[in-house]
mmCIF file of C-alpha atoms in Angstrom:
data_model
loop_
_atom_site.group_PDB
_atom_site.id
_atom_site.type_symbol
_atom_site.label_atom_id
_atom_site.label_comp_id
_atom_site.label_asym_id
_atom_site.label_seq_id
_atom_site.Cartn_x
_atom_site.Cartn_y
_atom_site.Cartn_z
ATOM 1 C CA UNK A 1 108.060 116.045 93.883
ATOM 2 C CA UNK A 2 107.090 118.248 90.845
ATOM 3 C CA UNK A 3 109.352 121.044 89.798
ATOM 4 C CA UNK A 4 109.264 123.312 87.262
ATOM 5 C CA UNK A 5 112.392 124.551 85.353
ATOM 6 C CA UNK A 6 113.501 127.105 83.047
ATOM 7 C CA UNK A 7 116.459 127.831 80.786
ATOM 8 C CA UNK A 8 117.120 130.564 79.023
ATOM 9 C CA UNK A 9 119.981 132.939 77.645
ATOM 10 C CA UNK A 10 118.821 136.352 77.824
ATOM 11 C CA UNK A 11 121.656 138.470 75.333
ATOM 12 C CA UNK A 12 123.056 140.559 78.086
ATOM 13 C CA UNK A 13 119.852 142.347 78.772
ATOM 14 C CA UNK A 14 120.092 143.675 75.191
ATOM 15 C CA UNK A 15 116.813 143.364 73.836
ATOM 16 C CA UNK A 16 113.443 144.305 74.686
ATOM 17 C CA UNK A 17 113.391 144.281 79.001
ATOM 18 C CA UNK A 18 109.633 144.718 79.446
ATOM 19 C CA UNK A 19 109.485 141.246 76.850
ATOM 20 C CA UNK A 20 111.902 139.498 78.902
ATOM 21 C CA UNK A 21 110.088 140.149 82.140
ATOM 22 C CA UNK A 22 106.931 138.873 81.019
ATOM 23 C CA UNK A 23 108.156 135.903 79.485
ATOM 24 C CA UNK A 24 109.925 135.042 82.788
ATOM 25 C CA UNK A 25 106.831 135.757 85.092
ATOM 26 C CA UNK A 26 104.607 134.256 82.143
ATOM 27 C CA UNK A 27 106.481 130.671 82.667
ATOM 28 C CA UNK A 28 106.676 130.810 86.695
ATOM 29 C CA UNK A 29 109.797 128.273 87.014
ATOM 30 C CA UNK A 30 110.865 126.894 90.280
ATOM 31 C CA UNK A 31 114.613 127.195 88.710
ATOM 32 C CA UNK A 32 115.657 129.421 85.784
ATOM 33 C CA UNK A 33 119.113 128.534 84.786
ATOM 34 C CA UNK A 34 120.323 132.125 83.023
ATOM 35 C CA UNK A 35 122.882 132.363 80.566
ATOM 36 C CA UNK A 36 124.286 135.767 79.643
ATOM 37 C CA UNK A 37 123.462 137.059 83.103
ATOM 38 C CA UNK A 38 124.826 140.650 84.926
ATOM 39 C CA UNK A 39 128.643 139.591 85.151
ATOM 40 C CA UNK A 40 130.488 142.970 85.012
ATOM 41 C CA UNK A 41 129.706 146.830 86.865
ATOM 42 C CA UNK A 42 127.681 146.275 89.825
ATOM 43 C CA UNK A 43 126.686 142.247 88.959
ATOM 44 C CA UNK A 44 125.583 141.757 92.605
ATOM 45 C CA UNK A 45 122.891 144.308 92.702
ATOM 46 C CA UNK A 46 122.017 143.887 88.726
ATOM 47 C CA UNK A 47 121.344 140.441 89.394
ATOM 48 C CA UNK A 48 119.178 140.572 92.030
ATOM 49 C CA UNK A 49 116.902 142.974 90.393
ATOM 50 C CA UNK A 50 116.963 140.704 87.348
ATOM 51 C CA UNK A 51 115.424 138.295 90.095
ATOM 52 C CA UNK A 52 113.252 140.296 91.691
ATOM 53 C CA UNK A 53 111.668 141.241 88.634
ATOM 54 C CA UNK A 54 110.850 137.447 87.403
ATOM 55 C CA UNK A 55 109.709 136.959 91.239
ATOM 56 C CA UNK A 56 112.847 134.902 92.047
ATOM 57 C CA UNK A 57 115.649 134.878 94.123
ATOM 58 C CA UNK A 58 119.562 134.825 93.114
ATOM 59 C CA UNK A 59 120.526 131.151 94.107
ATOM 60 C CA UNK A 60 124.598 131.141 92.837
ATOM 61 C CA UNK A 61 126.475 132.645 89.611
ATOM 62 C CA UNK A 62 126.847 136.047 88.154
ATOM 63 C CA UNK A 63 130.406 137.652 87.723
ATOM 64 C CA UNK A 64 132.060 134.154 89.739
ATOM 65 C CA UNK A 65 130.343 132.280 86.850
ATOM 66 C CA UNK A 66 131.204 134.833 84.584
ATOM 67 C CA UNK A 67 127.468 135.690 83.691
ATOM 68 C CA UNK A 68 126.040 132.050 84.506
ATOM 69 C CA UNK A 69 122.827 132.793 86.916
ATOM 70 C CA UNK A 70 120.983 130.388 88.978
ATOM 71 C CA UNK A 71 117.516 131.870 90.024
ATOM 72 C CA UNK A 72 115.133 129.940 92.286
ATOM 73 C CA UNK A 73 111.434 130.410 93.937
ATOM 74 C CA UNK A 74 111.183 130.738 97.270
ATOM 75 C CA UNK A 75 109.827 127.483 97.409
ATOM 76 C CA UNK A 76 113.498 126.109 96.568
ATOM 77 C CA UNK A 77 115.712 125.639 99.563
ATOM 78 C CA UNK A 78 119.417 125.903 98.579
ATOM 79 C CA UNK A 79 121.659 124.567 100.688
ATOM 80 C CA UNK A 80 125.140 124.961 98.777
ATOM 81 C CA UNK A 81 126.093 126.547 95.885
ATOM 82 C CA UNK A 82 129.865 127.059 93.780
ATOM 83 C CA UNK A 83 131.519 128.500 90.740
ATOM 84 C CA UNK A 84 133.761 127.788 87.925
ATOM 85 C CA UNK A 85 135.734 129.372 85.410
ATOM 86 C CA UNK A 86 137.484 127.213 82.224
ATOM 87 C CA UNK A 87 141.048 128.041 81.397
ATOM 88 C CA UNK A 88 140.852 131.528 78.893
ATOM 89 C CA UNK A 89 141.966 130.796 75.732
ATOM 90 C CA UNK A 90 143.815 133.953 74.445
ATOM 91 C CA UNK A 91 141.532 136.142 72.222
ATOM 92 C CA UNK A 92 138.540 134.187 73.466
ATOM 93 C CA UNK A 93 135.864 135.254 75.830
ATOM 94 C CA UNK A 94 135.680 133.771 79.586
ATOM 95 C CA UNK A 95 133.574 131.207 80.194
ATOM 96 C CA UNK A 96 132.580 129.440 83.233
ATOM 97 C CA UNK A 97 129.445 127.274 85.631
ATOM 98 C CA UNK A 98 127.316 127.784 88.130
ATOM 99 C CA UNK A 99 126.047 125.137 90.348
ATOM 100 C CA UNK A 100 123.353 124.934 93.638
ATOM 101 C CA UNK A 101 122.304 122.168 95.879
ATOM 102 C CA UNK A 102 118.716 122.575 96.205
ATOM 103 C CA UNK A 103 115.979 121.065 98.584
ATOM 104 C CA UNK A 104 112.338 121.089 97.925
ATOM 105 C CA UNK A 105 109.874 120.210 99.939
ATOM 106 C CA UNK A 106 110.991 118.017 103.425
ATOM 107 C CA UNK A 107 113.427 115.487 101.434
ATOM 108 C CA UNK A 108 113.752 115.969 97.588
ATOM 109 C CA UNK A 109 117.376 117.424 97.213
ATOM 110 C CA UNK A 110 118.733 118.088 93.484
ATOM 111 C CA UNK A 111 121.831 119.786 91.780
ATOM 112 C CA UNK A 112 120.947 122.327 89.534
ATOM 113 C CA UNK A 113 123.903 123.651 87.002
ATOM 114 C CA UNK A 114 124.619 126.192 84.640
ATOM 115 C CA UNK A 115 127.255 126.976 81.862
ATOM 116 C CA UNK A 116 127.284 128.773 78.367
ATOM 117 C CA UNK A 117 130.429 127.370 76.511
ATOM 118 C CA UNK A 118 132.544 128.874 73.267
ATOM 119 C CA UNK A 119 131.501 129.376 70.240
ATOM 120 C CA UNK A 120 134.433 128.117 69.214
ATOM 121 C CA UNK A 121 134.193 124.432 68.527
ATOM 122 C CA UNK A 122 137.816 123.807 68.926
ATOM 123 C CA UNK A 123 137.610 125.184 72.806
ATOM 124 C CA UNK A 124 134.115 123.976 73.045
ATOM 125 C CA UNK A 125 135.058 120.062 73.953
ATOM 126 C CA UNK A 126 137.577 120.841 76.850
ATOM 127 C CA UNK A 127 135.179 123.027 78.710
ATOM 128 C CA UNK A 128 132.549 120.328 78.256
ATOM 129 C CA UNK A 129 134.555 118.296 79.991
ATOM 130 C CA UNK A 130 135.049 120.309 83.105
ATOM 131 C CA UNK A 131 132.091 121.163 83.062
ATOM 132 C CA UNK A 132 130.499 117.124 83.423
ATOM 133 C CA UNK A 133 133.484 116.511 85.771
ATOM 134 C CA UNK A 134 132.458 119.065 88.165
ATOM 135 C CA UNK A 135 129.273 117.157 88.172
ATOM 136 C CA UNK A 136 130.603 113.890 88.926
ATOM 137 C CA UNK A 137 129.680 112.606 92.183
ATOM 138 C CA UNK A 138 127.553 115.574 92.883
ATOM 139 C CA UNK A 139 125.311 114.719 96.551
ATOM 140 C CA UNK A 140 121.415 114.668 94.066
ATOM 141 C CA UNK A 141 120.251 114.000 90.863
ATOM 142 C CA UNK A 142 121.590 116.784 88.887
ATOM 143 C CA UNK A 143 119.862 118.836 85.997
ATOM 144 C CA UNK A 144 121.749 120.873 83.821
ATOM 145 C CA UNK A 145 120.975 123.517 81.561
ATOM 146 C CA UNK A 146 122.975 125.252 79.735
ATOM 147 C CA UNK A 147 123.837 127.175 75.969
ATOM 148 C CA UNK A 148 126.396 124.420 74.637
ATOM 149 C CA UNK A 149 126.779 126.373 70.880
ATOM 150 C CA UNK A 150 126.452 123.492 68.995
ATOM 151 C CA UNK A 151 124.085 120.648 67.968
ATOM 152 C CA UNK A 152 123.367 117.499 69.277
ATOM 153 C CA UNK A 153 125.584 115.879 67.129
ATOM 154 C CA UNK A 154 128.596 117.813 68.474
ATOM 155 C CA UNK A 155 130.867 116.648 70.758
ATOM 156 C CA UNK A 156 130.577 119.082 73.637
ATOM 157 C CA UNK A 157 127.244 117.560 73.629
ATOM 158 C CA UNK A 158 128.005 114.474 73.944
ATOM 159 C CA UNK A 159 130.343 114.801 76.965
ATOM 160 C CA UNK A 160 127.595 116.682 78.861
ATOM 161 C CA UNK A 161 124.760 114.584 77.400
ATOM 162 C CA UNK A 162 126.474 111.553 78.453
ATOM 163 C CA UNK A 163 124.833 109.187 81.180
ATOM 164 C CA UNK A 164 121.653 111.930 81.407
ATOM 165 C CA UNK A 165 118.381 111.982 79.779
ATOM 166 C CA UNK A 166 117.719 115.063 77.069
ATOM 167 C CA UNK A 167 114.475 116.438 77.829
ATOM 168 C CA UNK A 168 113.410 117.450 74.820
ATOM 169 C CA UNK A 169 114.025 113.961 73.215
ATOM 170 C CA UNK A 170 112.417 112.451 76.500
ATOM 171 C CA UNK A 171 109.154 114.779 75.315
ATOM 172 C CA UNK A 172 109.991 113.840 71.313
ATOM 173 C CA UNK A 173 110.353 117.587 70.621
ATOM 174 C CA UNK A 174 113.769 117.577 69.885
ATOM 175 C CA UNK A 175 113.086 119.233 66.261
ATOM 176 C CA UNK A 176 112.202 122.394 68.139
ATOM 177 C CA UNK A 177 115.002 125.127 67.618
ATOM 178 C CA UNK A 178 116.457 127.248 70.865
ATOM 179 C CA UNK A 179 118.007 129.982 68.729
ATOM 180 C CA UNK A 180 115.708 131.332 66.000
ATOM 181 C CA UNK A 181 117.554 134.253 64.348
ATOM 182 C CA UNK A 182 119.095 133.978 61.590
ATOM 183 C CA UNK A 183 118.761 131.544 58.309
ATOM 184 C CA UNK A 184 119.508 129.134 59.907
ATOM 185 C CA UNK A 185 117.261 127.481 63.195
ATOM 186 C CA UNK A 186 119.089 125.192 65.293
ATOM 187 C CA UNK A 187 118.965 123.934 68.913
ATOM 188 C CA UNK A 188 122.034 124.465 70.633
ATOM 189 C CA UNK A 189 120.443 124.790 74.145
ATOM 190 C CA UNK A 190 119.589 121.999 76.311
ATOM 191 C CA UNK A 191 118.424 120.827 79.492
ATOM 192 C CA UNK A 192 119.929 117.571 80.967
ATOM 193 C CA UNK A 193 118.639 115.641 83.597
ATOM 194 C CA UNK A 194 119.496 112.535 85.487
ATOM 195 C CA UNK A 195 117.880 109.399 84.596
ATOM 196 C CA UNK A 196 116.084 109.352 88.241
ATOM 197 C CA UNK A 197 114.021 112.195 86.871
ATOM 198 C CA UNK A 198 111.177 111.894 85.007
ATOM 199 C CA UNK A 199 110.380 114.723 82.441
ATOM 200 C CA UNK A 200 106.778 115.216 82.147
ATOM 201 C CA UNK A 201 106.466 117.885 79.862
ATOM 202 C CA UNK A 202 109.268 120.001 77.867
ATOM 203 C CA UNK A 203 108.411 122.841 75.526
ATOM 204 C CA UNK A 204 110.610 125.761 73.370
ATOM 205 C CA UNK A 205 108.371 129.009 74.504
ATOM 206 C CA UNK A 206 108.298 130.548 71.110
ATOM 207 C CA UNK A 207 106.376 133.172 71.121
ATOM 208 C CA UNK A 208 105.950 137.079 69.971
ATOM 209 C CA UNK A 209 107.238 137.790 73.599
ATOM 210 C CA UNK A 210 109.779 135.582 73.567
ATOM 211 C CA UNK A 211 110.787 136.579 70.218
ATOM 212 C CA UNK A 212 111.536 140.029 71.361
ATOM 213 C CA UNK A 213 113.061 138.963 74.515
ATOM 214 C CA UNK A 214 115.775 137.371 73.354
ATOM 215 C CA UNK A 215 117.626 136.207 70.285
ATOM 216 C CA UNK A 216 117.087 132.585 72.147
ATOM 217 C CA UNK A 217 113.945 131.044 73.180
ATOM 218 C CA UNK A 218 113.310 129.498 76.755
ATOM 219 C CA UNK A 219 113.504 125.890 77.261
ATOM 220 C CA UNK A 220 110.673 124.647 80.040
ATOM 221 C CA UNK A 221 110.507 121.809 81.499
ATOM 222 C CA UNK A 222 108.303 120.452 84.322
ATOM 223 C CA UNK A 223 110.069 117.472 86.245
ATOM 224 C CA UNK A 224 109.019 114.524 88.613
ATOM 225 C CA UNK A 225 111.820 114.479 91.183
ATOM 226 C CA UNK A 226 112.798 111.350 93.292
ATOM 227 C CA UNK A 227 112.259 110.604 96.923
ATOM 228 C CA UNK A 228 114.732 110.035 99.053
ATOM 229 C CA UNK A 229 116.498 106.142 98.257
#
């Protein structure tokens, strides 16, 4: 069963909204996994106008997931959803996951998950960790996108890279930076996805739009999912 996924950190809002908009309508996911979602005054009702705007629905996340957003079509069935919030380190922002059990179609279920971690590499590894052990045993074939703050060579990576395929290396476009500001141009979002799942096509949207969107690019991916075993 094909399905099309998005994720993308989108600043808080911050930047240009019009921009954002049509770069979410523009890539017309099935799933958009949000980082840096409505999470504060009035979260409920900002997030579902952040939805209704892209054409979506809100799935699971916001102020729970402390700003982590699951959005899906309304060809996306979801059938469960939860939160989580890592221990706060003091002087350290919150951080926290989102996660929805999802049905499309008459029998192809999947986990979808979302978390933005520290920028702090010393917290970074700990809330990798409960973030991938939330995941274990999870009822589908899970994808997971998320803002992990570091390269693929760090390890929070690793611990939520581990035993899943990385799209963009599935696709062989894993030189293509996520976060473009800056001197420097680095990848440090991903989208994971369980070995079951076949990625047929990944792309970083870089575009004017999306360079006035955000100060990160969107990650899209189309996926093959299994049938039922």
């Amino acid at each position: 069963m094909p399905l099309r996924v998005v994720s993308y950190n989108i600043h808080s809002q911050r930047d240009d909204a019009a921009a954002l908009v049509a770069v979410a309508r523009s890539t017309a996911p099935d799933v958009m996994i949000v980082q840096e979602g409505p999470r504060r005054l009035r979260w409920r009702q900002r997030s579902a106008a952040l939805a209704a705007s892209f054409g979506l629905v809100v799935a699971a996340g916001g102020l729970p997931a402390l700003g982590n957003l699951l959005l899906t079509s309304l060809r996306v069935r979801v059938t469960g959803t939860r939160c989580q919030r890592f221990p706060l380190t003091p002087g350290r922002h919150l951080r926290g996951a989102a996660y929805a059990d999802c049905l499309v179609g008459r029998d192809a279920r999947f986990t979808v998950a979302g978390s933005h971690l520290s920028t702090d590499p010393a917290e970074r590894p700990a809330q990798a960790e409960r973030f991938a052990r939330e995941l274990t045993g999870a009822p589908a074939p899970v994808i997971v996108g998320a803002d992990l703050n570091e390269e693929a060579d760090g390890p929070a990576w690793a611990v939520v890279a581990a035993g899943r395929t990385d799209a963009a290396v599935a696709a062989d476009r894993a030189d293509r930076p996520t976060f473009p500001r800056g001197p420097l141009h680095r990848r440090i979002d991903a989208l994971f996805v369980d070995p079951r799942i076949t990625v047929v096509h990944y792309d970083v949207v870089d575009t004017p739009q999306t360079r006035l969107a955000s100060d990160h690019l969107p990650i899209l991916a189309d996926l093959l999912l299994p049938g039922p075993d």
